[in-house]
Amino acid sequence: LRMSRGNHREGKMMMRMTWRTSILGACVALVGTAVGTAAQTAPTDDSMGEAAELVRQADAVVEAKSDWGRAALLYQEAAELSDGDPVAATRHRQAGILAFYAGREGRAVEQLTHAAETALEWGDVATAARSYLEAAWVAHQEGDGERTLSLAERAERLARSPLLARAERADLMRRIAEPQAPEFEPDA
């Protein structure tokens, strides 16, 4: 059967409208899902207040130079409450470094790796690379050669990112060539 020209044009217009409506509906669904997911993962005012209190307590323990392990746990709890916020990467890093100095290398590698992954989620390539390097250094101290290599390779791939400034890239490559112990930076 042949369509008349009028019916053919009308059919094409209907297909275009249906296609546009389908695409528009899909976009609205995606945006709705993204907004709903963001709302679920975004920290609440209560959790951010609780995280700030934990950081205050951890800072006091660090200042007193009394119990690195306790401070590490406090920073870790603050990071978990801050999940969904870029500051969580800093808190995981602080927890990892203090866990290392408390003699808990396994926990340190875990927290430093989590710091790197969290930084990457927020697009902070430089912090992610530094955290992977620190995790690799701790894994090496622990005698875990396979994990050391894996973490160092991740750091090196990130260090080559075109998203980094030339100076950041050079600093990271220097750190890869000359590994060093992670340093605790309060209020980082």
Coordinates of N, CA, C and O in Angstrom, one line a residue:
L1 N 0.8 -1.2 0.0 CA 0.0 0.0 0.0 C 0.9 1.2 0.0 O 1.9 1.3 0.7
R2 N 0.4 2.2 -0.7 CA 1.1 3.5 -0.8 C 0.4 4.5 0.0 O -0.8 4.6 0.0
M3 N 1.2 5.4 0.7 CA 0.6 6.5 1.4 C 0.5 7.7 0.5 O 1.4 7.9 -0.3
S4 N -0.5 8.4 0.7 CA -0.5 9.7 0.0 C 0.5 10.6 0.6 O 1.0 10.4 1.7
R5 N 0.9 11.6 -0.2 CA 1.9 12.6 0.3 C 1.5 13.2 1.6 O 2.3 13.4 2.5
G6 N 0.3 13.6 1.8 CA -0.2 14.2 3.0 C -0.1 13.2 4.2 O 0.4 13.6 5.3
N7 N -0.4 12.0 4.0 CA -0.3 11.0 5.0 C 1.1 10.7 5.4 O 1.5 10.4 6.5
H8 N 2.0 10.7 4.3 CA 3.4 10.4 4.5 C 4.0 11.5 5.4 O 4.8 11.2 6.3
R9 N 3.7 12.7 5.1 CA 4.3 13.9 5.9 C 3.8 13.8 7.3 O 4.5 14.0 8.2
E10 N 2.5 13.5 7.4 CA 1.9 13.4 8.8 C 2.5 12.3 9.6 O 2.8 12.5 10.8
G11 N 2.8 11.2 8.9 CA 3.5 10.0 9.6 C 4.9 10.4 10.0 O 5.3 10.1 11.1
K12 N 5.6 11.1 9.2 CA 7.0 11.5 9.5 C 6.9 12.5 10.7 O 7.8 12.4 11.6
M13 N 6.0 13.4 10.7 CA 5.9 14.4 11.8 C 5.5 13.6 13.1 O 6.1 14.0 14.2
M14 N 4.7 12.7 13.0 CA 4.3 11.9 14.2 C 5.5 11.1 14.8 O 5.8 11.1 16.0
M15 N 6.3 10.6 13.8 CA 7.5 9.8 14.3 C 8.5 10.8 14.9 O 9.1 10.4 15.9
R16 N 8.7 12.0 14.3 CA 9.6 13.0 14.9 C 9.1 13.4 16.3 O 9.9 13.4 17.3
M17 N 7.8 13.6 16.5 CA 7.3 14.0 17.7 C 7.4 12.9 18.8 O 7.8 13.1 19.9
T18 N 7.2 11.7 18.3 CA 7.3 10.5 19.2 C 8.8 10.3 19.6 O 9.1 10.1 20.8
W19 N 9.7 10.5 18.7 CA 11.1 10.3 19.0 C 11.5 11.4 20.0 O 12.2 11.2 20.9
R20 N 11.1 12.7 19.7 CA 11.5 13.8 20.6 C 10.9 13.6 22.0 O 11.6 13.9 23.0
T21 N 9.7 13.2 22.0 CA 9.0 12.9 23.3 C 9.7 11.8 24.1 O 10.0 12.0 25.3
S22 N 10.2 10.8 23.4 CA 10.9 9.7 24.0 C 12.2 10.2 24.6 O 12.6 9.9 25.7
I23 N 12.9 11.0 23.7 CA 14.2 11.5 24.2 C 14.0 12.4 25.4 O 14.8 12.3 26.4
L24 N 13.1 13.3 25.3 CA 12.8 14.2 26.4 C 12.4 13.5 27.6 O 12.9 13.8 28.7
G25 N 11.6 12.5 27.5 CA 11.2 11.7 28.7 C 12.4 11.0 29.3 O 12.6 10.9 30.5
A26 N 13.3 10.4 28.4 CA 14.5 9.8 28.9 C 15.4 10.8 29.7 O 16.0 10.5 30.7
C27 N 15.6 12.0 29.1 CA 16.4 13.0 29.8 C 15.8 13.4 31.1 O 16.5 13.5 32.1
V28 N 14.5 13.6 31.2 CA 13.8 13.9 32.4 C 14.0 12.8 33.5 O 14.3 13.1 34.6
A29 N 13.9 11.6 33.0 CA 14.1 10.4 33.9 C 15.5 10.4 34.5 O 15.8 10.2 35.6
L30 N 16.5 10.6 33.6 CA 17.9 10.6 34.0 C 18.2 11.7 35.0 O 18.9 11.5 36.0
V31 N 17.7 12.9 34.7 CA 17.9 14.0 35.6 C 17.2 13.8 37.0 O 17.8 14.0 38.0
G32 N 16.0 13.2 36.9 CA 15.3 12.9 38.2 C 16.1 11.9 39.0 O 16.2 12.0 40.2
T33 N 16.7 10.9 38.3 CA 17.5 9.8 39.0 C 18.7 10.5 39.6 O 19.1 10.2 40.7
A34 N 19.4 11.3 38.8 CA 20.6 11.9 39.3 C 20.4 12.8 40.5 O 21.1 12.8 41.5
V35 N 19.3 13.6 40.4 CA 19.0 14.5 41.6 C 18.6 13.6 42.8 O 19.0 13.9 43.9
G36 N 17.8 12.6 42.6 CA 17.5 11.7 43.7 C 18.7 11.0 44.3 O 18.8 10.9 45.5
T37 N 19.6 10.6 43.5 CA 20.8 9.9 43.9 C 21.7 10.9 44.7 O 22.2 10.7 45.8
A38 N 21.8 12.2 44.2 CA 22.6 13.2 44.8 C 22.0 13.5 46.2 O 22.7 13.7 47.2
A39 N 20.7 13.6 46.2 CA 20.0 13.9 47.5 C 20.3 12.8 48.5 O 20.4 13.0 49.7
Q40 N 20.3 11.5 48.0 CA 20.5 10.4 49.0 C 22.0 10.4 49.5 O 22.2 10.0 50.6
T41 N 23.0 10.8 48.6 CA 24.4 10.7 49.0 C 24.9 11.9 49.7 O 25.9 11.9 50.3
A42 N 24.2 13.0 49.5 CA 24.7 14.3 50.0 C 24.6 14.3 51.5 O 23.6 13.8 52.1
P43 N 25.7 14.7 52.2 CA 25.6 14.7 53.7 C 24.5 15.7 54.2 O 24.3 16.7 53.6
T44 N 23.9 15.3 55.3 CA 22.9 16.2 55.9 C 23.6 17.2 56.8 O 24.8 17.0 57.2
D45 N 22.9 18.2 57.2 CA 23.4 19.2 58.2 C 23.8 18.5 59.5 O 24.8 18.8 60.1
D46 N 23.0 17.5 59.9 CA 23.3 16.8 61.1 C 24.6 16.0 61.0 O 25.4 16.0 61.9
S47 N 24.7 15.2 59.9 CA 25.9 14.4 59.7 C 27.2 15.3 59.5 O 28.2 15.0 60.0
M48 N 27.0 16.5 58.9 CA 28.1 17.4 58.7 C 28.5 18.0 60.1 O 29.7 18.2 60.4
G49 N 27.5 18.3 60.9 CA 27.8 18.8 62.3 C 28.5 17.8 63.1 O 29.5 18.0 63.8
E50 N 28.0 16.5 63.0 CA 28.7 15.4 63.8 C 30.1 15.2 63.3 O 31.0 15.0 64.0
A51 N 30.3 15.3 61.9 CA 31.6 15.1 61.4 C 32.6 16.2 61.8 O 33.7 15.9 62.2
A52 N 32.1 17.4 61.9 CA 32.9 18.5 62.4 C 33.3 18.3 63.8 O 34.4 18.6 64.2
E53 N 32.4 17.8 64.6 CA 32.7 17.5 66.0 C 33.8 16.4 66.1 O 34.7 16.5 66.9
L54 N 33.7 15.4 65.3 CA 34.7 14.3 65.3 C 36.1 14.9 64.8 O 37.1 14.5 65.4
V55 N 36.1 15.7 63.9 CA 37.3 16.4 63.4 C 37.9 17.2 64.5 O 39.1 17.2 64.8
R56 N 37.1 17.9 65.2 CA 37.6 18.8 66.3 C 38.2 17.9 67.4 O 39.3 18.2 67.9
Q57 N 37.6 16.7 67.7 CA 38.1 15.8 68.7 C 39.5 15.2 68.2 O 40.4 15.1 68.9
A58 N 39.5 14.8 66.9 CA 40.7 14.2 66.3 C 41.8 15.3 66.3 O 43.0 14.9 66.7
D59 N 41.5 16.5 66.0 CA 42.5 17.6 66.0 C 43.1 17.7 67.4 O 44.3 17.9 67.6
A60 N 42.2 17.6 68.4 CA 42.7 17.8 69.8 C 43.6 16.6 70.2 O 44.7 16.8 70.8
V61 N 43.3 15.4 69.7 CA 44.2 14.3 70.0 C 45.5 14.4 69.3 O 46.6 14.2 69.9
V62 N 45.5 14.9 68.1 CA 46.7 15.1 67.4 C 47.6 16.2 68.0 O 48.8 16.0 68.2
E63 N 46.9 17.3 68.4 CA 47.6 18.4 69.1 C 48.3 17.9 70.4 O 49.4 18.3 70.7
A64 N 47.6 17.0 71.1 CA 48.1 16.5 72.4 C 49.2 15.4 72.1 O 49.9 15.0 73.0
K65 N 49.3 15.0 70.9 CA 50.2 13.9 70.5 C 50.1 12.7 71.4 O 51.1 12.1 71.8
S66 N 48.8 12.3 71.6 CA 48.6 11.3 72.6 C 48.3 9.9 72.0 O 48.9 8.9 72.3
D67 N 47.4 9.8 71.0 CA 46.9 8.5 70.5 C 46.6 8.6 69.1 O 45.5 8.9 68.7
W68 N 47.6 8.3 68.2 CA 47.4 8.4 66.8 C 46.3 7.5 66.3 O 45.5 7.8 65.4
G69 N 46.2 6.3 66.9 CA 45.2 5.3 66.5 C 43.8 5.9 66.7 O 42.9 5.7 65.9
R70 N 43.6 6.5 67.9 CA 42.2 7.1 68.2 C 42.0 8.2 67.2 O 40.8 8.3 66.7
A71 N 42.9 9.1 67.0 CA 42.7 10.2 66.0 C 42.4 9.6 64.6 O 41.5 10.2 64.0
A72 N 43.1 8.6 64.2 CA 42.8 8.0 62.9 C 41.4 7.5 62.8 O 40.7 7.7 61.8
L73 N 40.9 6.8 63.9 CA 39.5 6.4 63.9 C 38.5 7.5 63.9 O 37.5 7.4 63.2
L74 N 38.8 8.6 64.6 CA 37.9 9.8 64.6 C 37.9 10.4 63.2 O 36.8 10.7 62.7
Y75 N 39.0 10.5 62.5 CA 39.0 11.1 61.2 C 38.3 10.1 60.2 O 37.6 10.6 59.3
Q76 N 38.4 8.9 60.4 CA 37.7 7.9 59.5 C 36.2 8.0 59.7 O 35.5 8.1 58.7
E77 N 35.8 8.1 60.9 CA 34.3 8.3 61.2 C 33.8 9.6 60.5 O 32.7 9.6 59.9
A78 N 34.6 10.7 60.7 CA 34.2 11.9 60.1 C 34.2 11.8 58.6 O 33.3 12.4 57.9
A79 N 35.1 11.1 58.0 CA 35.1 10.9 56.5 C 33.9 10.1 56.1 O 33.2 10.5 55.1
E80 N 33.5 9.1 56.8 CA 32.3 8.3 56.5 C 31.0 9.2 56.6 O 30.1 9.0 55.8
L81 N 31.0 10.0 57.6 CA 29.8 10.9 57.7 C 29.8 12.0 56.6 O 28.7 12.5 56.3
S82 N 31.0 12.3 56.1 CA 31.1 13.3 55.1 C 31.0 12.8 53.7 O 31.2 13.5 52.7
D83 N 30.8 11.4 53.6 CA 30.8 10.8 52.2 C 29.7 11.6 51.4 O 28.6 11.9 51.8
G84 N 30.1 11.9 50.2 CA 29.2 12.7 49.3 C 29.7 14.1 49.3 O 29.0 15.0 48.7
D85 N 30.8 14.4 50.0 CA 31.4 15.7 50.0 C 32.9 15.6 49.8 O 33.5 14.7 50.2
P86 N 33.5 16.5 49.0 CA 34.9 16.4 48.7 C 35.8 16.4 49.9 O 36.9 15.8 49.8
V87 N 35.4 16.9 51.0 CA 36.2 16.9 52.2 C 36.5 15.5 52.7 O 37.4 15.3 53.5
A88 N 35.7 14.6 52.4 CA 35.8 13.2 52.8 C 37.2 12.6 52.4 O 37.8 11.9 53.1
A89 N 37.7 13.0 51.2 CA 39.0 12.6 50.7 C 40.1 13.0 51.7 O 41.0 12.2 52.1
T90 N 40.0 14.3 52.2 CA 41.0 14.8 53.1 C 40.9 14.0 54.4 O 42.0 13.6 55.0
R91 N 39.7 13.7 54.9 CA 39.6 13.0 56.2 C 40.1 11.6 56.1 O 40.7 11.1 57.0
H92 N 39.8 10.9 54.9 CA 40.3 9.5 54.8 C 41.9 9.6 54.7 O 42.5 8.7 55.3
R93 N 42.4 10.6 54.1 CA 43.9 10.7 54.0 C 44.5 10.9 55.4 O 45.4 10.2 55.8
Q94 N 43.9 11.8 56.2 CA 44.4 12.0 57.5 C 44.2 10.7 58.3 O 45.2 10.4 59.1
A95 N 43.1 10.0 58.2 CA 43.0 8.7 58.9 C 44.0 7.8 58.5 O 44.6 7.0 59.4
G96 N 44.3 7.7 57.2 CA 45.4 6.8 56.7 C 46.7 7.1 57.3 O 47.5 6.2 57.7
I97 N 47.1 8.3 57.2 CA 48.5 8.7 57.7 C 48.6 8.4 59.2 O 49.6 7.8 59.6
L98 N 47.6 8.8 60.0 CA 47.7 8.6 61.4 C 47.6 7.1 61.7 O 48.3 6.6 62.7
A99 N 46.9 6.3 61.0 CA 46.9 4.8 61.2 C 48.2 4.3 60.9 O 48.7 3.4 61.7
F100 N 48.9 4.8 59.9 CA 50.3 4.3 59.7 C 51.2 4.6 60.9 O 51.9 3.7 61.4
Y101 N 51.1 5.8 61.4 CA 52.0 6.2 62.5 C 51.6 5.5 63.8 O 52.3 5.4 64.7
A102 N 50.4 5.0 63.8 CA 49.9 4.2 65.0 C 50.3 2.7 64.8 O 50.0 1.9 65.7
G103 N 50.9 2.4 63.7 CA 51.4 1.0 63.5 C 50.3 0.1 62.8 O 50.4 -1.1 62.8
R104 N 49.3 0.7 62.3 CA 48.2 -0.1 61.6 C 48.3 0.1 60.1 O 47.5 0.8 59.5
E105 N 49.3 -0.5 59.5 CA 49.6 -0.3 58.1 C 48.5 -0.8 57.2 O 48.2 -0.1 56.2
G106 N 47.9 -1.9 57.5 CA 46.7 -2.4 56.7 C 45.6 -1.3 56.6 O 45.1 -1.0 55.5
R107 N 45.2 -0.8 57.8 CA 44.2 0.2 57.8 C 44.7 1.5 57.1 O 43.9 2.1 56.4
A108 N 45.9 1.8 57.2 CA 46.5 3.0 56.6 C 46.4 2.9 55.0 O 45.9 3.8 54.4
V109 N 46.7 1.7 54.5 CA 46.6 1.5 53.0 C 45.2 1.6 52.6 O 44.9 2.3 51.6
E110 N 44.3 1.0 53.4 CA 42.9 1.1 53.1 C 42.3 2.5 53.0 O 41.6 2.9 52.1
Q111 N 42.7 3.3 54.1 CA 42.2 4.7 54.1 C 42.8 5.6 53.1 O 42.1 6.4 52.5
L112 N 44.1 5.4 52.8 CA 44.8 6.2 51.8 C 44.2 5.9 50.4 O 44.0 6.7 49.6
T113 N 43.9 4.6 50.2 CA 43.3 4.2 48.9 C 41.9 4.8 48.8 O 41.5 5.3 47.7
H114 N 41.2 4.7 49.9 CA 39.8 5.3 49.9 C 39.9 6.8 49.6 O 39.1 7.4 48.9
A115 N 40.9 7.5 50.2 CA 41.1 8.9 49.9 C 41.3 9.2 48.5 O 40.7 10.1 47.9
A116 N 42.2 8.3 47.8 CA 42.4 8.5 46.4 C 41.2 8.3 45.6 O 40.9 9.1 44.7
E117 N 40.4 7.3 45.9 CA 39.2 7.0 45.1 C 38.2 8.1 45.3 O 37.5 8.5 44.4
T118 N 38.0 8.6 46.5 CA 37.1 9.7 46.8 C 37.5 11.0 46.1 O 36.7 11.7 45.5
A119 N 38.8 11.3 46.1 CA 39.3 12.5 45.4 C 39.0 12.3 43.9 O 38.6 13.3 43.2
L120 N 39.2 11.1 43.3 CA 38.9 10.9 41.9 C 37.4 11.1 41.6 O 37.1 11.7 40.6
E121 N 36.6 10.7 42.5 CA 35.1 10.9 42.3 C 34.8 12.4 42.1 O 33.9 12.8 41.5
W122 N 35.6 13.2 42.8 CA 35.4 14.7 42.7 C 36.3 15.4 41.7 O 36.3 16.6 41.6
G123 N 37.0 14.6 40.9 CA 37.9 15.1 39.9 C 39.2 15.7 40.3 O 39.8 16.4 39.6
D124 N 39.6 15.4 41.6 CA 40.8 16.0 42.1 C 42.0 15.0 41.8 O 42.3 14.1 42.6
V125 N 42.5 15.1 40.6 CA 43.5 14.1 40.1 C 44.8 14.2 40.9 O 45.4 13.1 41.3
A126 N 45.2 15.4 41.3 CA 46.5 15.5 42.0 C 46.4 14.9 43.4 O 47.3 14.1 43.8
T127 N 45.3 15.1 44.1 CA 45.2 14.5 45.4 C 45.0 13.0 45.3 O 45.6 12.3 46.1
A128 N 44.3 12.6 44.3 CA 44.2 11.1 44.1 C 45.6 10.5 43.9 O 45.9 9.5 44.5
A129 N 46.4 11.1 43.0 CA 47.7 10.5 42.7 C 48.6 10.5 44.0 O 49.2 9.5 44.3
R130 N 48.6 11.6 44.7 CA 49.4 11.7 46.0 C 48.9 10.6 47.0 O 49.7 9.9 47.6
S131 N 47.6 10.4 47.1 CA 47.1 9.5 48.1 C 47.5 8.0 47.6 O 47.8 7.2 48.5
Y132 N 47.4 7.7 46.3 CA 47.8 6.4 45.8 C 49.3 6.2 46.1 O 49.7 5.1 46.5
L133 N 50.1 7.3 45.9 CA 51.5 7.1 46.2 C 51.8 6.9 47.6 O 52.7 6.0 48.0
E134 N 51.1 7.6 48.5 CA 51.3 7.3 49.9 C 50.8 5.9 50.3 O 51.5 5.3 51.1
A135 N 49.7 5.5 49.7 CA 49.3 4.1 50.0 C 50.3 3.1 49.5 O 50.6 2.1 50.2
A136 N 50.9 3.4 48.4 CA 52.0 2.5 47.8 C 53.2 2.4 48.8 O 53.7 1.4 49.0
W137 N 53.5 3.6 49.3 CA 54.7 3.7 50.2 C 54.4 2.8 51.4 O 55.3 2.1 51.9
V138 N 53.2 3.0 52.0 CA 52.9 2.2 53.2 C 52.8 0.7 52.9 O 53.3 -0.1 53.7
A139 N 52.2 0.3 51.8 CA 52.2 -1.1 51.4 C 53.6 -1.6 51.2 O 53.8 -2.8 51.6
H140 N 54.5 -0.8 50.7 CA 55.9 -1.3 50.6 C 56.5 -1.5 52.0 O 57.2 -2.5 52.2
Q141 N 56.2 -0.6 52.9 CA 56.7 -0.7 54.3 C 56.2 -2.0 54.9 O 56.8 -2.6 55.8
E142 N 55.0 -2.4 54.5 CA 54.3 -3.5 55.1 C 54.8 -4.8 54.4 O 54.5 -5.9 54.9
G143 N 55.5 -4.7 53.3 CA 56.1 -5.8 52.6 C 55.2 -6.4 51.6 O 55.4 -7.5 51.1
D144 N 54.1 -5.7 51.2 CA 53.2 -6.1 50.2 C 53.5 -5.6 48.8 O 53.0 -4.6 48.3
G145 N 54.5 -6.3 48.2 CA 55.0 -5.9 46.9 C 54.0 -5.8 45.8 O 54.0 -4.9 45.0
E146 N 53.1 -6.7 45.7 CA 52.0 -6.7 44.7 C 51.1 -5.5 44.8 O 50.9 -4.8 43.8
R147 N 50.7 -5.2 46.0 CA 49.8 -4.1 46.2 C 50.6 -2.8 46.0 O 50.1 -1.8 45.5
T148 N 51.9 -2.7 46.4 CA 52.7 -1.6 46.2 C 52.8 -1.2 44.7 O 52.5 -0.1 44.3
L149 N 53.0 -2.2 43.9 CA 53.1 -2.0 42.5 C 51.8 -1.5 41.9 O 51.8 -0.6 41.1
S150 N 50.7 -2.2 42.3 CA 49.4 -1.8 41.8 C 49.1 -0.3 42.1 O 48.6 0.4 41.3
L151 N 49.3 0.1 43.4 CA 49.0 1.4 43.8 C 49.9 2.4 43.1 O 49.5 3.5 42.7
A152 N 51.2 2.1 43.0 CA 52.1 3.0 42.3 C 51.8 3.2 40.8 O 51.9 4.3 40.3
E153 N 51.3 2.1 40.2 CA 50.9 2.2 38.8 C 49.7 3.1 38.6 O 49.6 3.9 37.7
R154 N 48.8 3.0 39.6 CA 47.6 3.9 39.5 C 48.1 5.4 39.7 O 47.6 6.3 38.9
A155 N 49.0 5.6 40.6 CA 49.5 7.0 40.8 C 50.2 7.5 39.6 O 50.0 8.6 39.2
E156 N 51.0 6.6 39.0 CA 51.7 7.1 37.8 C 50.8 7.4 36.6 O 51.0 8.4 35.9
R157 N 49.7 6.6 36.4 CA 48.8 6.9 35.4 C 48.1 8.3 35.6 O 48.0 9.1 34.7
L158 N 47.8 8.5 36.8 CA 47.1 9.8 37.1 C 48.2 10.9 37.0 O 47.8 12.0 36.6
A159 N 49.4 10.7 37.3 CA 50.4 11.7 37.2 C 50.6 12.2 35.8 O 51.1 13.3 35.5
R160 N 50.3 11.3 34.9 CA 50.4 11.7 33.4 C 49.2 12.4 32.9 O 49.1 12.7 31.7
S161 N 48.2 12.6 33.7 CA 47.0 13.2 33.3 C 47.2 14.6 32.7 O 47.9 15.4 33.2
P162 N 46.5 14.9 31.5 CA 46.6 16.2 31.0 C 45.8 17.2 31.8 O 45.9 18.4 31.6
L163 N 45.1 16.8 32.8 CA 44.3 17.7 33.7 C 45.2 18.3 34.7 O 44.8 19.3 35.4
L164 N 46.4 17.8 34.9 CA 47.4 18.4 35.9 C 48.2 19.5 35.3 O 48.6 19.5 34.1
A165 N 48.5 20.5 36.1 CA 49.5 21.5 35.7 C 50.8 20.9 35.6 O 51.1 19.9 36.2
R166 N 51.7 21.5 34.8 CA 53.0 20.9 34.5 C 53.8 20.8 35.8 O 54.5 19.7 36.1
A167 N 53.7 21.7 36.7 CA 54.4 21.7 38.0 C 53.9 20.5 38.9 O 54.7 19.8 39.5
E168 N 52.5 20.3 38.9 CA 52.0 19.2 39.7 C 52.5 17.9 39.1 O 52.8 17.0 39.9
R169 N 52.5 17.8 37.8 CA 52.9 16.5 37.1 C 54.4 16.2 37.5 O 54.7 15.1 37.9
A170 N 55.2 17.3 37.4 CA 56.6 17.1 37.7 C 56.8 16.7 39.2 O 57.6 15.8 39.5
D171 N 56.1 17.3 40.1 CA 56.2 17.0 41.5 C 55.8 15.5 41.8 O 56.5 14.8 42.5
L172 N 54.7 15.1 41.1 CA 54.3 13.7 41.3 C 55.3 12.7 40.7 O 55.6 11.7 41.3
M173 N 55.8 13.0 39.6 CA 56.8 12.1 38.9 C 58.1 12.1 39.8 O 58.7 11.0 40.0
R174 N 58.4 13.2 40.5 CA 59.6 13.2 41.4 C 59.3 12.3 42.6 O 60.1 11.5 43.0
R175 N 58.1 12.3 43.1 CA 57.7 11.5 44.2 C 57.7 10.0 43.9 O 57.9 9.2 44.7
I176 N 57.3 9.7 42.6 CA 57.3 8.3 42.2 C 58.8 7.9 42.1 O 59.1 6.7 42.5
A177 N 59.7 8.7 41.6 CA 61.1 8.3 41.5 C 61.8 8.3 42.9 O 62.7 7.5 43.1
E178 N 61.4 9.1 43.8 CA 62.0 9.2 45.1 C 60.9 9.1 46.2 O 60.4 10.1 46.8
P179 N 60.4 7.9 46.5 CA 59.3 7.7 47.4 C 59.7 8.2 48.8 O 60.8 8.2 49.2
Q180 N 58.6 8.8 49.4 CA 58.8 9.4 50.8 C 57.6 9.0 51.6 O 56.5 8.8 51.2
A181 N 57.9 9.1 53.0 CA 56.8 8.8 53.9 C 55.7 9.9 53.8 O 56.0 11.0 53.6
P182 N 54.5 9.5 54.0 CA 53.4 10.5 54.0 C 53.5 11.3 55.3 O 53.9 10.9 56.3
E183 N 53.2 12.6 55.1 CA 53.3 13.5 56.2 C 51.9 14.0 56.6 O 51.1 14.2 55.7
F184 N 51.6 14.1 57.9 CA 50.3 14.5 58.3 C 50.2 16.0 58.2 O 51.1 16.7 58.6
E185 N 49.1 16.5 57.6 CA 48.9 17.9 57.4 C 47.6 18.3 58.0 O 46.5 18.1 57.4
P186 N 47.6 18.7 59.3 CA 46.3 19.1 59.9 C 45.7 20.2 59.1 O 46.4 21.0 58.5
D187 N 44.4 20.2 59.1 CA 43.6 21.2 58.4 C 43.9 21.2 56.9 O 43.8 22.2 56.2
A188 N 44.3 20.0 56.3 CA 44.6 20.0 54.9 C 43.3 20.0 54.1 O 42.3 19.6 54.5

